[in-house]
Short mmCIF file of C-alpha atoms in Angstrom, two decimals:
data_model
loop_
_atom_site.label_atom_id
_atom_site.label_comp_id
_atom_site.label_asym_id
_atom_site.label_seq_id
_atom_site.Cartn_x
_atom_site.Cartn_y
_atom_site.Cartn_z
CA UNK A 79 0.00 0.00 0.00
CA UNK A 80 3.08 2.52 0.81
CA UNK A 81 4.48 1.71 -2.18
CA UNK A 82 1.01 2.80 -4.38
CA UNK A 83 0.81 5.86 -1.91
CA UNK A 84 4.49 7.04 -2.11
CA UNK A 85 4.18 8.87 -6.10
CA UNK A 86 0.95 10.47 -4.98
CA UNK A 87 2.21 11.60 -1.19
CA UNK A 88 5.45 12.74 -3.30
CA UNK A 89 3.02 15.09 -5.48
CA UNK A 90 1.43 16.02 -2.64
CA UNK A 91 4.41 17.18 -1.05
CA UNK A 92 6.08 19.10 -4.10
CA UNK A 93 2.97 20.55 -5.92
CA UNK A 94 0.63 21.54 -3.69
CA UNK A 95 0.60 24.19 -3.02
CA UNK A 96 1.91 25.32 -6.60
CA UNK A 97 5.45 26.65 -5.39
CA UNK A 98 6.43 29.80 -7.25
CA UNK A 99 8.72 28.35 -9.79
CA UNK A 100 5.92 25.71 -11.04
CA UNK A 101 3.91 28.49 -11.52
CA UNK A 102 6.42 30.65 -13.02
CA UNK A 103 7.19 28.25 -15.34
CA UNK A 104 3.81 26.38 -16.16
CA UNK A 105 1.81 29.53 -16.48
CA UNK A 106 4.18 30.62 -19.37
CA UNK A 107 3.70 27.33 -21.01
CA UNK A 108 0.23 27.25 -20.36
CA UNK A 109 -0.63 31.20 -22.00
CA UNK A 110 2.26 30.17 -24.62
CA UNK A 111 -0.20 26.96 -25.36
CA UNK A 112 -3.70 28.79 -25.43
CA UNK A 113 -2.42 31.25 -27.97
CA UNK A 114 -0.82 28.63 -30.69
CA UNK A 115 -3.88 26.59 -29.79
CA UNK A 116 -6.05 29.46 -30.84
CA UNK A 117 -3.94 30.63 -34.08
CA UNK A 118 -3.63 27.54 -35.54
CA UNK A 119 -7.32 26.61 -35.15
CA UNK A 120 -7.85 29.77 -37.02
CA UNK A 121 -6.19 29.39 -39.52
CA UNK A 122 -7.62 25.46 -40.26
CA UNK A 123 -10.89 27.52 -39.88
CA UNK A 124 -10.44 30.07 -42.50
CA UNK A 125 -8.70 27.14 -44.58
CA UNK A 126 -11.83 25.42 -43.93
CA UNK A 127 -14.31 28.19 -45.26
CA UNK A 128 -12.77 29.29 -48.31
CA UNK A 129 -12.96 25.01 -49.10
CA UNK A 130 -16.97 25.13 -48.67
CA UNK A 131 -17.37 28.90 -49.96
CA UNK A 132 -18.38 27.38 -53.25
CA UNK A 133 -21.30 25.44 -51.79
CA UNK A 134 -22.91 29.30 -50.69
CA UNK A 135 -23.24 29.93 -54.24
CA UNK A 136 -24.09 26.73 -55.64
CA UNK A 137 -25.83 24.70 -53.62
CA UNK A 138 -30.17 25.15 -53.87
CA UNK A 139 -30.15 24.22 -50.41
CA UNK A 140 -30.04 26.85 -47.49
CA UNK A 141 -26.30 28.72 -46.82
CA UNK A 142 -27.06 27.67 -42.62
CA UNK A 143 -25.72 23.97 -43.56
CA UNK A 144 -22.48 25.20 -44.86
CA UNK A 145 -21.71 27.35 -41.52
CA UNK A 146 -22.96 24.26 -39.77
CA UNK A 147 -20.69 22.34 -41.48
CA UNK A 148 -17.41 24.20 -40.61
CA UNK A 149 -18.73 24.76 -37.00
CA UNK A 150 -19.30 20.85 -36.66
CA UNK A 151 -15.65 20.55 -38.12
CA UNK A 152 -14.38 22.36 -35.08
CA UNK A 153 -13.58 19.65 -32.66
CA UNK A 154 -11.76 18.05 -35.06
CA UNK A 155 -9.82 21.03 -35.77
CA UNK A 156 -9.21 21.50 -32.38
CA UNK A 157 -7.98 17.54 -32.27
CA UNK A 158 -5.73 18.04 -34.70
CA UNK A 159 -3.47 20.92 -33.68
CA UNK A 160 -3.43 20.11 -30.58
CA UNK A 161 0.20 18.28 -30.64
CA UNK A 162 1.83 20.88 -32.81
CA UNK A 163 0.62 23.74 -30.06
CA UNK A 164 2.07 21.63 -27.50
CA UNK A 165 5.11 21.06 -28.96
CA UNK A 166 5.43 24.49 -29.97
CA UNK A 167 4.99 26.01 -26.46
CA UNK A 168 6.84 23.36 -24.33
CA UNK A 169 10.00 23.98 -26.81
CA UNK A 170 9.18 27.75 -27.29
CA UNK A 171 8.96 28.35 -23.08
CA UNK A 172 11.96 26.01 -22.36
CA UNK A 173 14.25 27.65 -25.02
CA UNK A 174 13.82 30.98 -23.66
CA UNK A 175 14.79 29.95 -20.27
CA UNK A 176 17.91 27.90 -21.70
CA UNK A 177 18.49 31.08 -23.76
CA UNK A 178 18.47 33.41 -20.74
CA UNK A 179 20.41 31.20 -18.19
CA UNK A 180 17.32 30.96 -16.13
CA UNK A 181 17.79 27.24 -16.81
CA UNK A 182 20.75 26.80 -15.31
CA UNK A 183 20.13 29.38 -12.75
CA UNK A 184 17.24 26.95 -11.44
CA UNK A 185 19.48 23.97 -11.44
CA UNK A 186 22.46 25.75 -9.98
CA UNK A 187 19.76 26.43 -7.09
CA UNK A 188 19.46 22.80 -6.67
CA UNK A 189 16.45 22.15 -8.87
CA UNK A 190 17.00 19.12 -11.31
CA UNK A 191 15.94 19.67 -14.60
CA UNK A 192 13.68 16.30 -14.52
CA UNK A 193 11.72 18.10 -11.01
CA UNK A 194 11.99 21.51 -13.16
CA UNK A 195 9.53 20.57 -16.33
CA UNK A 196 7.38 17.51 -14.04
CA UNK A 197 4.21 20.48 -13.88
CA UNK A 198 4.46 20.28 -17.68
CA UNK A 199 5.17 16.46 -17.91
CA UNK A 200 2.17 15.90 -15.95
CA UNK A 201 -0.22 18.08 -18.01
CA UNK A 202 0.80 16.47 -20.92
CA UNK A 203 -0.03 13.02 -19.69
CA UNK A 204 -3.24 14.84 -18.41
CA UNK A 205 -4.01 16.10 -22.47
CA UNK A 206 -3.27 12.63 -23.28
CA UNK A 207 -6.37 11.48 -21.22
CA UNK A 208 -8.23 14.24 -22.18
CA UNK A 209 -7.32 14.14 -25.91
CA UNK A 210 -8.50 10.15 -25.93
CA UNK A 211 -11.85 10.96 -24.20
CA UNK A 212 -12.63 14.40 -26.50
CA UNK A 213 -11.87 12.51 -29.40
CA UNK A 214 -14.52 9.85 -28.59
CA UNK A 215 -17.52 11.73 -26.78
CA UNK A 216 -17.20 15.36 -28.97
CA UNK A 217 -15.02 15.06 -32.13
CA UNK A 218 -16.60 11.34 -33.42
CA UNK A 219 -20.13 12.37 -32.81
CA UNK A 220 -19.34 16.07 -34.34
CA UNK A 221 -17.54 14.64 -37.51
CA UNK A 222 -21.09 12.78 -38.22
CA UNK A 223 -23.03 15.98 -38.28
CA UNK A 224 -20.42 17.86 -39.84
CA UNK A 225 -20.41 14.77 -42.58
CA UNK A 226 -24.37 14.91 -43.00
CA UNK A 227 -24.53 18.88 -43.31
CA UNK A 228 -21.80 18.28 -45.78
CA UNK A 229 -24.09 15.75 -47.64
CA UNK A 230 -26.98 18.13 -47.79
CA UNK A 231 -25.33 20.69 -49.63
CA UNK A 232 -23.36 18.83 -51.66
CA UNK A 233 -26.47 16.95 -53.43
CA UNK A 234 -27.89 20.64 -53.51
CA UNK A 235 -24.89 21.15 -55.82
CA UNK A 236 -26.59 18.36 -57.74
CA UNK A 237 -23.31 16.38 -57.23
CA UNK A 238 -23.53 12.60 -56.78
CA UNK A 239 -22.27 11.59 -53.03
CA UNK A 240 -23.19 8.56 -50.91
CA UNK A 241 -24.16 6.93 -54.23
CA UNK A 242 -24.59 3.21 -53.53
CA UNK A 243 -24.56 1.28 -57.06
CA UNK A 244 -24.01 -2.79 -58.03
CA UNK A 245 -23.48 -4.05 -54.65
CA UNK A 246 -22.75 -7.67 -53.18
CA UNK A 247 -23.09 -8.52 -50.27
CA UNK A 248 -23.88 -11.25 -47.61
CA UNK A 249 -26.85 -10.82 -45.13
CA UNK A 250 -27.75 -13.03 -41.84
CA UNK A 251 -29.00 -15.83 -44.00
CA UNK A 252 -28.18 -15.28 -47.76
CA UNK A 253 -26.43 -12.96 -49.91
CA UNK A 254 -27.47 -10.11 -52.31
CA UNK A 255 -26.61 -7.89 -55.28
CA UNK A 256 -28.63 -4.91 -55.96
CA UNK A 257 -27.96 -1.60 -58.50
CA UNK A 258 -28.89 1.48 -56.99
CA UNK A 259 -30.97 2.38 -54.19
CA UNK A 260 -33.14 5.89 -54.08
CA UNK A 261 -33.07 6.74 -50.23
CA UNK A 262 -36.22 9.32 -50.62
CA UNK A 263 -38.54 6.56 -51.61
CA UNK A 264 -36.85 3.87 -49.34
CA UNK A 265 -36.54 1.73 -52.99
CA UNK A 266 -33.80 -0.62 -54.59
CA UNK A 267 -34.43 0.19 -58.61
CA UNK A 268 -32.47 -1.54 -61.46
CA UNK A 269 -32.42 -4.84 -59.78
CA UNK A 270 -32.79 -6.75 -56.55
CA UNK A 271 -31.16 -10.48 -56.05
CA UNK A 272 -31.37 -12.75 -53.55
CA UNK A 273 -30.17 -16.07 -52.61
CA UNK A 274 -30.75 -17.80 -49.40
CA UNK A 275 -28.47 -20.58 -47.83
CA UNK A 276 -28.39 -23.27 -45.32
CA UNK A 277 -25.76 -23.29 -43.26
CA UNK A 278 -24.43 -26.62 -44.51
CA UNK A 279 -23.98 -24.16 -47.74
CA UNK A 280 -27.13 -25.34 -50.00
CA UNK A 281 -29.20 -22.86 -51.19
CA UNK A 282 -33.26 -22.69 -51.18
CA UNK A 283 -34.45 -20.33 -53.39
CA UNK A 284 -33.71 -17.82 -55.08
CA UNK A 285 -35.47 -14.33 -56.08
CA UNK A 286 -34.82 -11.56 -58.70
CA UNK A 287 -36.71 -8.73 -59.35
CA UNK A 288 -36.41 -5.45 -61.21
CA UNK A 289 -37.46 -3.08 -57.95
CA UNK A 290 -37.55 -3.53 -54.43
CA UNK A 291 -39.31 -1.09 -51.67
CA UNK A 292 -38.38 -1.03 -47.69
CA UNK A 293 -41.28 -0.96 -45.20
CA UNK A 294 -39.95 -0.21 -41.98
CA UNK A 295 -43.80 -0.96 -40.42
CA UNK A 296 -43.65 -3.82 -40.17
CA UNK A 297 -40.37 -5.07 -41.58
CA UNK A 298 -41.06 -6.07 -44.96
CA UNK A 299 -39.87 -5.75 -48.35
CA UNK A 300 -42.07 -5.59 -51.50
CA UNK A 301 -40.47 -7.08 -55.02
CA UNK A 302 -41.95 -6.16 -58.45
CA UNK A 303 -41.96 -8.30 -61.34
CA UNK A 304 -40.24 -11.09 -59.42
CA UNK A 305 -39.08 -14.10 -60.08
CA UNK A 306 -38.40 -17.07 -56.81
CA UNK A 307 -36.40 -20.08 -57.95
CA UNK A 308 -36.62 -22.94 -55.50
CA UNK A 309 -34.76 -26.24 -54.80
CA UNK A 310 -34.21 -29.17 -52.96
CA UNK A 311 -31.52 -30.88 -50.93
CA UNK A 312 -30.43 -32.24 -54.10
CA UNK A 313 -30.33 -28.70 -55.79
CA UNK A 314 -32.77 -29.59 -58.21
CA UNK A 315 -35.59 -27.34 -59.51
CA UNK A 316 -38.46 -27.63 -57.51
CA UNK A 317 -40.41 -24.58 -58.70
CA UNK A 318 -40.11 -21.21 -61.08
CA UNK A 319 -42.83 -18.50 -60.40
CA UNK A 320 -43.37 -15.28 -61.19
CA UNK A 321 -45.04 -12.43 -59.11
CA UNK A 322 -46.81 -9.38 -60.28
CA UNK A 323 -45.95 -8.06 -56.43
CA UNK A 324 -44.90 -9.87 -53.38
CA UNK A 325 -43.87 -9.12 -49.91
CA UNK A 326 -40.80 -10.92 -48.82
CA UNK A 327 -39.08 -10.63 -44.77
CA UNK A 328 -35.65 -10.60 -45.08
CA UNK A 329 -34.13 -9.07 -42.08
CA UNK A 330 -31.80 -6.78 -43.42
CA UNK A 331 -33.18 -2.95 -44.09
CA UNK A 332 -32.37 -0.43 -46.54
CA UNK A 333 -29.58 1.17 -44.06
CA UNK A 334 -28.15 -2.32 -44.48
CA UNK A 335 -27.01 -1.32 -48.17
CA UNK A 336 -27.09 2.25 -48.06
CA UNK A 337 -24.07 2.41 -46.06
CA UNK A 338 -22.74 -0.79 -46.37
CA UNK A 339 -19.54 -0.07 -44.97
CA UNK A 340 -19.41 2.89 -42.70
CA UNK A 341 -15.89 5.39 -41.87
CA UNK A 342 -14.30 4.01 -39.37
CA UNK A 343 -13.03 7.18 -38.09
CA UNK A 344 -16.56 8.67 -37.73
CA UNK A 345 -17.10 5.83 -35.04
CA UNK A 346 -16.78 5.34 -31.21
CA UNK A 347 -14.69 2.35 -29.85
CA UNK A 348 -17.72 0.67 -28.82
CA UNK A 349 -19.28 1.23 -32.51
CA UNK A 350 -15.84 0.32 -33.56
CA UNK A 351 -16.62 -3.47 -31.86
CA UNK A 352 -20.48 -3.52 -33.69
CA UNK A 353 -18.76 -2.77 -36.83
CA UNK A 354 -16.36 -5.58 -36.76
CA UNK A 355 -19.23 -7.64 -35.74
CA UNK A 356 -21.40 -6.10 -38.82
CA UNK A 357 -18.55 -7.01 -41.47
CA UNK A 358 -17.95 -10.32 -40.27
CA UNK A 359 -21.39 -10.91 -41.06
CA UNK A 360 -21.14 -9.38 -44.64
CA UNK A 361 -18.10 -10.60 -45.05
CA UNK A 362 -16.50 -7.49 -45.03
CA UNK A 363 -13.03 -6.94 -44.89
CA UNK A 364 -12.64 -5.37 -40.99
CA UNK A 365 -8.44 -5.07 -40.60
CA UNK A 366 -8.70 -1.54 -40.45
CA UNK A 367 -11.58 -1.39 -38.03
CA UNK A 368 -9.21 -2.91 -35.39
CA UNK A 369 -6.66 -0.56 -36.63
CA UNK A 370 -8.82 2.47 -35.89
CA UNK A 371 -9.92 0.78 -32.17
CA UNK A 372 -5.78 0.92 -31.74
CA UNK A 373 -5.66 4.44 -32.75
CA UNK A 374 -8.09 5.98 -31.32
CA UNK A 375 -6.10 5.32 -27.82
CA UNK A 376 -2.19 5.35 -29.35
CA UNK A 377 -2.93 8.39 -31.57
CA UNK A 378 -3.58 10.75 -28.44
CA UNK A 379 -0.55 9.92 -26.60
CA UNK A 380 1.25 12.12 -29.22
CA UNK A 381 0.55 14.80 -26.62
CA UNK A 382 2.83 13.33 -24.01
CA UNK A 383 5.45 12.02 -26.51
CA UNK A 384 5.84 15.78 -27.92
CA UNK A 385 5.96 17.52 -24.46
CA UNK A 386 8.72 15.55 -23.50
CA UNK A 387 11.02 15.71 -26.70
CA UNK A 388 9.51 19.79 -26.52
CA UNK A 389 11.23 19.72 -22.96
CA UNK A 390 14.27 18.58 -23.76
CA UNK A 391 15.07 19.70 -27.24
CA UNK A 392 14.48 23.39 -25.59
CA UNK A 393 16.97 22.84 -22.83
CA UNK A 394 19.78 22.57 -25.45
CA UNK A 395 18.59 25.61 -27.70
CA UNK A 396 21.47 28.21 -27.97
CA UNK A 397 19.71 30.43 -30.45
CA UNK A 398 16.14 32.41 -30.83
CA UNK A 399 14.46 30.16 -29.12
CA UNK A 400 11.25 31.13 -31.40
CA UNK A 401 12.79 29.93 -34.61
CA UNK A 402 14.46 26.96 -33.00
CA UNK A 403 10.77 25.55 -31.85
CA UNK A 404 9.33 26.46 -35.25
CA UNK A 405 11.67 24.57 -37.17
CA UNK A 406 11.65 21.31 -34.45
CA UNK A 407 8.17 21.71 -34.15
CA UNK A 408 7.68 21.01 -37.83
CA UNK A 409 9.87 18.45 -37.85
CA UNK A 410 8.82 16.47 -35.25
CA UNK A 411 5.35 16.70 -35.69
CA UNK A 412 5.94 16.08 -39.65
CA UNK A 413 8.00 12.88 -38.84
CA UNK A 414 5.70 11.37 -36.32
CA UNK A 415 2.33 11.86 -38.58
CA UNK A 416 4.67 10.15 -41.32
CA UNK A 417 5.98 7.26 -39.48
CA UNK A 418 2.42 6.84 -38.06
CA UNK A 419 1.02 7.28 -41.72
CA UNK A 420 3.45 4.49 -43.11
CA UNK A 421 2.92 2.06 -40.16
CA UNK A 422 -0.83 2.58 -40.31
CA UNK A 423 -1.15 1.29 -44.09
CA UNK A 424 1.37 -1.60 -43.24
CA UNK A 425 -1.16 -2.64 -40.23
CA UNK A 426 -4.31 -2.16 -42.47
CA UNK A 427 -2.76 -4.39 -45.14
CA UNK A 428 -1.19 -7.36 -42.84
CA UNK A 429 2.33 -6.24 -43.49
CA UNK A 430 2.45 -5.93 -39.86
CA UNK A 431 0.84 -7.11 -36.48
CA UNK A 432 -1.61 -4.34 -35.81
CA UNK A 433 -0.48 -3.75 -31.96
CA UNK A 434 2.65 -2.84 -33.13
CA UNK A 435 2.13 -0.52 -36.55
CA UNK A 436 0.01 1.17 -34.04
CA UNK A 437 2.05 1.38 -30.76
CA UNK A 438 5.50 1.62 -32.83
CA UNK A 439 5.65 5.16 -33.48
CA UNK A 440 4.89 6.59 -29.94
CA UNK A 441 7.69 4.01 -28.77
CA UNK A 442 10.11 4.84 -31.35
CA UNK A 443 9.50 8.88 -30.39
CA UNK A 444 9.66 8.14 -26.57
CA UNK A 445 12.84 5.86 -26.33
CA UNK A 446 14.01 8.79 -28.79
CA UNK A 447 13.48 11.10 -25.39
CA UNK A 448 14.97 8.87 -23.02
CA UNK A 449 18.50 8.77 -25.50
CA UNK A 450 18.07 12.61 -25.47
CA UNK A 451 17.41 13.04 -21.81
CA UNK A 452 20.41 10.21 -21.56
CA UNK A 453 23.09 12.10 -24.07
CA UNK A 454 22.10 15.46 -22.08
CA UNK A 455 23.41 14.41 -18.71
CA UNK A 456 21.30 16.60 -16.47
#
């Protein structure tokens, strides 16, 4: 029990109250932070608008879904720049104080460096946490409404977008191929096919028809001009007839092949696990699902891993210590979203184990901080 007591009795004792160098230090960070956080939002914003600014001329629908849009896009914004802002301001506020000797003034006091940036440390493991729940409970759930706003206008632009058109695919107890589906009349036109099977494999019967309509109440669907095809155990012909109109219950609905396979990045971890369960049924492909579940908890640790190489790549600046964290900023940043990038598609396409082209990046960037803080010697 001491032993699980001793880090928090030690934080305790160090930070609280905040001593005036924590504060000192941490409150520059922390106004340093807010500001970058702010500017480079803006500017995704205004990159953002002038993307969609088309859509207030052409679209037939009304100009509130476009501002709704970008508004909706905000979180994810926010998500996004919030590792470069960090990584800015941790380097930025540390290379001033290496700059003017207040480094080494706090560590001739008796202050290690380590105890020196531990405020900062801690509030990046703190973003980390925050980043991982923000990115499930505001920016997932705001990238959906941003995505259907976006929807809306585009088709007022008369352009073609969540077009569903010749698609197989396997149900609960059969599989089916259908053309195109018109969502406003909850209809499958151009052709509707359908082949049921045992489990031991054998098929039933099967059913083609040129248009198929969705009745949510109850759960039906209607076929016109069908055709059913039955057999036996022996797959022989037992019957060929032809309907005018007939109501069928398959259990899929329309959703079913609307969106047939759905963005894994505009979906929760738990939706993540019904989605893996949904394309195992249809025989989906689902690698990258599990990829996704991976990143949505290895992705926000960038926070941490950029605060600490921020940290210590500031303590050895010798220059302008805004030009310095610019240029590392970039870099860093740059090579991590790269690295990530590369092992990413290598997980997605079995080139790798997933739990490690997701997890190898933050470890490569974080034993990358411990051979700094080693080579450093402070």
């Amino acid at each position: 029990m001491n032993l699980i007591l001793t880090p928090f009795l030690w934080f305790k004792r160090e930070f609280i109250p905040f001593r005036t160098l924590d504060r000192y230090l941490f409150f520059d960070f922390f106004k340093t932070f807010l500001g970058t956080l702010i500017m480079l939002t803006s500017m995704i914003v205004i990159y953002k608008f002038t993307d969609v600014m088309k859509y207030l001329v052409s679209s037939k629908v009304s100009q509130s879904h476009v501002y709704l849009h970008v508004l909706y896009s905000l979180p994810s914004m926010v998500d996004q720049v919030v590792a470069p802002a960090l990584m800015f301001s941790v380097c930025f506020v540390i290379g001033q104080f290496s700059v003017n000797k207040e480094l080494v003034a706090m560590m001739v006091a008796g202050v290690s460096f380590i105890r020196i940036i531990t405020p900062i440390l801690f509030f990046g493991i703190i973003i980390w946490l925050v980043m991982t729940l923000f990115g499930q409970l505001v920016v997932i759930p705001a990238n959906k409404k941003a995505q259907v706003e976006f929807s809306i206008m585009a088709k007022g632009s008369n352009r073609l977008i969540d077009f569903v058109y010749q698609l197989h695919i396997k149900g609960k107890k059969g599989f089916y191929y259908v053309y195109w589906i018109d969502e406003k009349e909850s209809t499958i036109k151009g052709g509707f096919n359908y082949i049921e099977i045992l489990s031991d494999g054998h098929p039933t019967y099967t059913v083609t028809s040129q248009k198929a309509k969705f009745i949510p109440n109850p759960h039906s669907w209607i076929l016109y001009d069908a055709e059913e095809v039955r057999f036996n155990e022996n797959l022989e012909l037992v019957s060929r007839t032809k309907y005018a109109e007939k109501t069928y219950d398959f259990p899929e609905d329309l959703a079913y092949f609307s969106k047939p396979i759905r963005n894994p990045e505009e979906m929760n971890f738990f939706e993540l696990s019904d989605e893996i369960e949904s394309r195992i049924t249809k025989g989906i492909p689902y690698r990258n699902v599990i990829v996704q579940q991976h990143l949505a908890f290895a992705m926000p640790l960038m926070s941490f891993v950029v605060v600490t190489l921020g940290a210590l790549a500031g303590a050895i600046t010798k220059r302008s210590a805004g030009v310095a964290s610019l240029g590392l900023t970039i870099a860093v940043v740059l090579l991590y979203y790269i690295l990530n990038s590369i092992a990413k598609t290598l997980a997605e396409n079995g080139a790798l184990p997933i739990w490690i082209g997701m997890w190898m990046t933050p470890v490569i960037f974080t034993y990358a901080a411990y051979f700094l803080y080693r080579r450093m010697n402070i």
